[in-house]
């Protein structure tokens, strides 16, 4: 019997693992404007090498950029970085499932001082 396809299967470029881990998150940028928000706590539903899905009491908007800190048992850093919100769904409990794709906001260019001192 053929497997029923998940409508989001074709978008995934990495295998997702169902893991429930604490994640800290805060809004960094909305509609190209920097935002200074406070850290919030949530739990992941699943993770992959390219993104994660977490449950939040706060609703985000698609294309929001958020800072994420995923830590296992308060000791092991799983991920520290940024993500772009690609999907938000409100569940039956009134919480939001937030799908995030990891993004690299750090500049690829090295500062001139580094270039000069490395020679």
mmCIF file of C-alpha atoms in Angstrom, residues 7 19 49 65 69 98 105:
data_model
loop_
_atom_site.group_PDB
_atom_site.id
_atom_site.type_symbol
_atom_site.label_atom_id
_atom_site.label_comp_id
_atom_site.label_asym_id
_atom_site.label_seq_id
_atom_site.Cartn_x
_atom_site.Cartn_y
_atom_site.Cartn_z
ATOM 1 C CA UNK A 7 2.408 17.996 2.136
ATOM 2 C CA UNK A 19 12.989 15.122 19.815
ATOM 3 C CA UNK A 49 20.141 19.613 10.146
ATOM 4 C CA UNK A 65 14.061 36.112 12.043
ATOM 5 C CA UNK A 69 19.362 28.388 21.684
ATOM 6 C CA UNK A 98 6.551 27.370 14.622
ATOM 7 C CA UNK A 105 23.425 35.980 9.601
#
